[in-house]
Coordinates of C-alpha atoms in Angstrom, one line a residue:
M16 CA 216.7 85.5 -49.8
P17 CA 214.8 85.7 -46.5
E18 CA 213.7 89.1 -45.2
P19 CA 215.7 90.7 -42.3
K20 CA 214.1 90.3 -38.9
T21 CA 213.1 93.9 -38.4
S22 CA 211.2 94.8 -35.2
N23 CA 208.5 96.5 -37.1
K24 CA 207.9 93.5 -39.4
I25 CA 207.8 91.1 -36.4
E26 CA 205.3 93.4 -34.6
E27 CA 203.1 93.6 -37.7
I28 CA 203.2 89.8 -37.9
Q29 CA 202.4 89.4 -34.2
L30 CA 199.4 91.7 -34.4
V31 CA 197.9 89.7 -37.3
I32 CA 198.5 86.4 -35.6
A33 CA 197.2 87.6 -32.2
R34 CA 193.9 88.6 -33.9
L35 CA 193.6 85.2 -35.6
F36 CA 194.4 83.3 -32.4
A37 CA 192.1 85.4 -30.2
Y38 CA 189.0 85.2 -32.4
K39 CA 189.4 81.9 -34.1
G40 CA 191.3 80.0 -31.4
Y41 CA 194.9 78.8 -31.3
H42 CA 194.2 75.2 -32.3
S43 CA 191.7 76.2 -35.0
T44 CA 194.3 78.4 -36.7
S45 CA 196.7 76.8 -39.1
M46 CA 200.1 78.0 -40.2
R47 CA 198.7 78.0 -43.7
E48 CA 196.0 80.4 -42.7
I49 CA 198.5 82.7 -40.9
A50 CA 200.7 82.8 -43.9
R51 CA 197.7 83.6 -46.2
E52 CA 196.5 86.4 -43.9
L53 CA 200.0 87.9 -43.9
G54 CA 200.4 87.5 -47.7
M55 CA 203.6 85.5 -47.3
N56 CA 204.8 81.9 -47.9
Q57 CA 204.3 79.5 -45.1
S58 CA 208.0 78.6 -45.1
S59 CA 208.8 82.3 -44.5
L60 CA 207.0 82.2 -41.1
Y61 CA 209.7 79.9 -39.9
H62 CA 212.3 82.7 -40.5
Y63 CA 210.6 84.5 -37.6
F64 CA 209.3 81.7 -35.4
K65 CA 210.4 78.1 -34.7
S66 CA 206.8 76.7 -34.5
K67 CA 203.2 77.7 -34.0
E68 CA 203.6 77.1 -30.3
D69 CA 206.6 79.4 -30.3
I70 CA 204.4 82.2 -31.8
L71 CA 201.8 81.8 -29.1
F72 CA 204.5 81.9 -26.4
T73 CA 206.1 85.0 -27.9
L74 CA 202.8 86.9 -28.0
M75 CA 202.1 86.1 -24.4
N76 CA 205.6 86.6 -23.1
D77 CA 206.1 90.0 -24.9
A78 CA 202.8 91.3 -23.6
M79 CA 203.8 90.3 -20.0
D80 CA 207.3 91.7 -20.3
S81 CA 206.0 95.0 -21.5
A82 CA 203.7 95.4 -18.6
L83 CA 206.3 94.2 -16.0
T84 CA 208.8 96.8 -17.2
T85 CA 206.3 99.6 -16.6
L86 CA 205.0 98.3 -13.3
E87 CA 208.6 97.9 -12.0
D88 CA 209.4 101.5 -13.1
I89 CA 206.3 102.8 -11.2
C90 CA 207.2 100.8 -8.1
A91 CA 210.8 102.1 -8.1
A92 CA 209.8 105.7 -8.6
D93 CA 210.3 108.2 -5.8
L94 CA 206.6 108.7 -5.2
P95 CA 204.2 108.4 -2.2
P96 CA 202.6 105.0 -2.1
N97 CA 199.1 106.3 -2.9
A98 CA 200.5 108.0 -6.1
K99 CA 202.1 104.7 -7.0
L100 CA 198.8 102.9 -6.5
D101 CA 197.0 105.4 -8.7
R102 CA 199.6 105.0 -11.5
I103 CA 199.6 101.2 -11.3
L104 CA 195.8 100.9 -11.4
N105 CA 195.6 103.5 -14.2
F106 CA 198.3 101.8 -16.3
Y107 CA 197.1 98.3 -15.8
T108 CA 193.6 99.1 -16.8
R109 CA 194.7 100.8 -20.0
Y110 CA 197.2 98.1 -20.7
Y111 CA 194.8 95.2 -20.3
A112 CA 191.7 96.7 -21.9
G113 CA 193.8 98.2 -24.7
D114 CA 195.7 95.1 -25.9
Q115 CA 192.8 92.7 -25.8
E116 CA 193.8 90.4 -28.6
R117 CA 197.1 89.4 -27.0
L118 CA 195.7 89.3 -23.5
I119 CA 192.7 87.1 -24.5
L120 CA 195.4 84.6 -25.3
L121 CA 196.8 84.9 -21.7
G122 CA 193.4 84.1 -20.3
N123 CA 192.4 81.4 -22.7
E124 CA 195.4 79.6 -24.2
Q125 CA 198.0 79.1 -21.5
N126 CA 197.3 75.4 -21.4
S127 CA 198.2 75.2 -25.1
L128 CA 201.8 76.0 -24.2
N129 CA 204.4 73.4 -23.3
M130 CA 205.4 73.0 -19.7
E131 CA 208.5 75.1 -19.9
H132 CA 206.8 78.0 -21.5
R133 CA 203.9 77.8 -19.0
R134 CA 206.4 77.9 -16.1
I135 CA 208.0 81.0 -17.4
L136 CA 204.6 82.8 -17.7
V137 CA 203.5 81.6 -14.2
D138 CA 206.7 83.0 -12.7
K139 CA 206.0 86.4 -14.4
E140 CA 202.4 86.4 -13.1
R141 CA 203.9 85.9 -9.6
R142 CA 206.1 88.9 -10.2
Y143 CA 203.1 91.0 -11.1
V144 CA 201.4 90.0 -7.8
R145 CA 204.6 90.8 -5.8
L146 CA 204.7 94.3 -7.3
F147 CA 201.1 94.9 -6.3
K148 CA 201.7 93.5 -2.8
A149 CA 204.8 95.7 -2.3
V150 CA 202.7 98.9 -3.0
F151 CA 199.9 97.7 -0.7
E152 CA 202.5 97.0 2.0
E153 CA 203.8 100.6 1.6
L154 CA 200.2 101.9 1.9
G155 CA 199.7 99.8 5.0
E156 CA 202.9 101.2 6.6
H157 CA 201.6 104.7 6.0
Q158 CA 198.2 103.6 7.4
L159 CA 196.5 104.6 4.1
T160 CA 194.4 101.4 3.7
K161 CA 191.5 99.9 5.5
E162 CA 191.9 96.6 7.3
I163 CA 191.3 94.5 4.2
P164 CA 193.6 91.6 3.4
H165 CA 195.9 92.8 0.6
G166 CA 195.5 89.6 -1.4
V167 CA 191.8 90.0 -1.5
A168 CA 192.1 93.6 -2.7
I169 CA 194.7 92.8 -5.3
F170 CA 192.8 89.9 -6.9
A171 CA 189.6 91.8 -6.8
F172 CA 191.2 94.6 -8.9
L173 CA 192.9 92.1 -11.3
G174 CA 189.6 90.2 -11.7
M175 CA 187.8 93.5 -12.5
V176 CA 190.3 94.4 -15.1
H177 CA 190.8 91.0 -16.6
Y178 CA 187.1 90.6 -17.2
T179 CA 187.2 93.6 -19.6
I180 CA 188.1 91.2 -22.4
K181 CA 184.5 89.9 -22.2
W182 CA 182.7 93.2 -22.6
Y183 CA 184.9 96.3 -23.2
H184 CA 185.3 97.7 -26.8
K185 CA 187.9 100.4 -27.4
D186 CA 185.7 101.9 -30.1
G187 CA 182.7 102.1 -27.8
P188 CA 181.4 105.1 -25.9
I189 CA 184.0 104.8 -23.1
G190 CA 187.6 105.5 -24.1
L191 CA 190.6 103.8 -22.4
E192 CA 191.5 106.9 -20.4
R193 CA 188.0 107.2 -19.1
L194 CA 187.7 103.5 -18.3
A195 CA 190.9 103.7 -16.3
E196 CA 189.6 106.7 -14.4
I197 CA 186.4 104.9 -13.6
F198 CA 188.2 101.7 -12.4
V199 CA 190.6 103.7 -10.2
E200 CA 187.6 105.6 -8.7
I201 CA 185.6 102.4 -8.0
F202 CA 188.6 100.6 -6.6
T203 CA 189.9 103.4 -4.3
K204 CA 186.6 105.1 -3.3
G205 CA 183.8 102.8 -4.2
I206 CA 180.6 103.8 -6.1
L207 CA 178.5 105.4 -3.4
R208 CA 178.5 109.0 -2.5
A209 CA 180.0 109.9 1.0
H210 CA 176.5 110.4 2.5
A211 CA 175.0 107.2 1.1
K212 CA 174.5 104.2 3.3
I213 CA 173.9 100.5 2.6
S214 CA 171.0 99.0 4.6
S215 CA 171.9 95.6 6.0
Q216 CA 169.2 93.0 5.8
N217 CA 169.7 89.7 7.5

């Protein structure tokens, strides 16, 4: 008799598979290896997922949905725009650097998905950007930002955070909370002290 599909069991399975896909690669990981790592029969995996591609999509989609829910809640909150920006930058840094195994897949394996699944994820990525833009527009309306194109600022921040999958280690000397503080500081205030000046050499 197959096991019931409990949320805890599915989450446990997803964590193991995310680690395998992230460090071995989606195409190099077989269903047999997944089953062996989980200590279950290969046929039992199909009780939870329709296919290997369905597993990959579920990992990516769940990660994006989780972040979107939090970002939408922050944007809808009755807060001044600079407080919203601080919360969004802080959350997104902790989210991305803290869930590296699933998010490595978003960066490296989207082309392994079928067209329909890719389209769903691209639509969600656009929702992310729209949420960031909405906050930047609010900041602009309150004259709280410099005259920098919002798109440049948004993608500069996303690029900074997304690159953490290449170098950041949660067990290293900088914890997630401190990393988020540093990124917010760099993004909103820069790295130079108020009296420091950059000499321009042409």
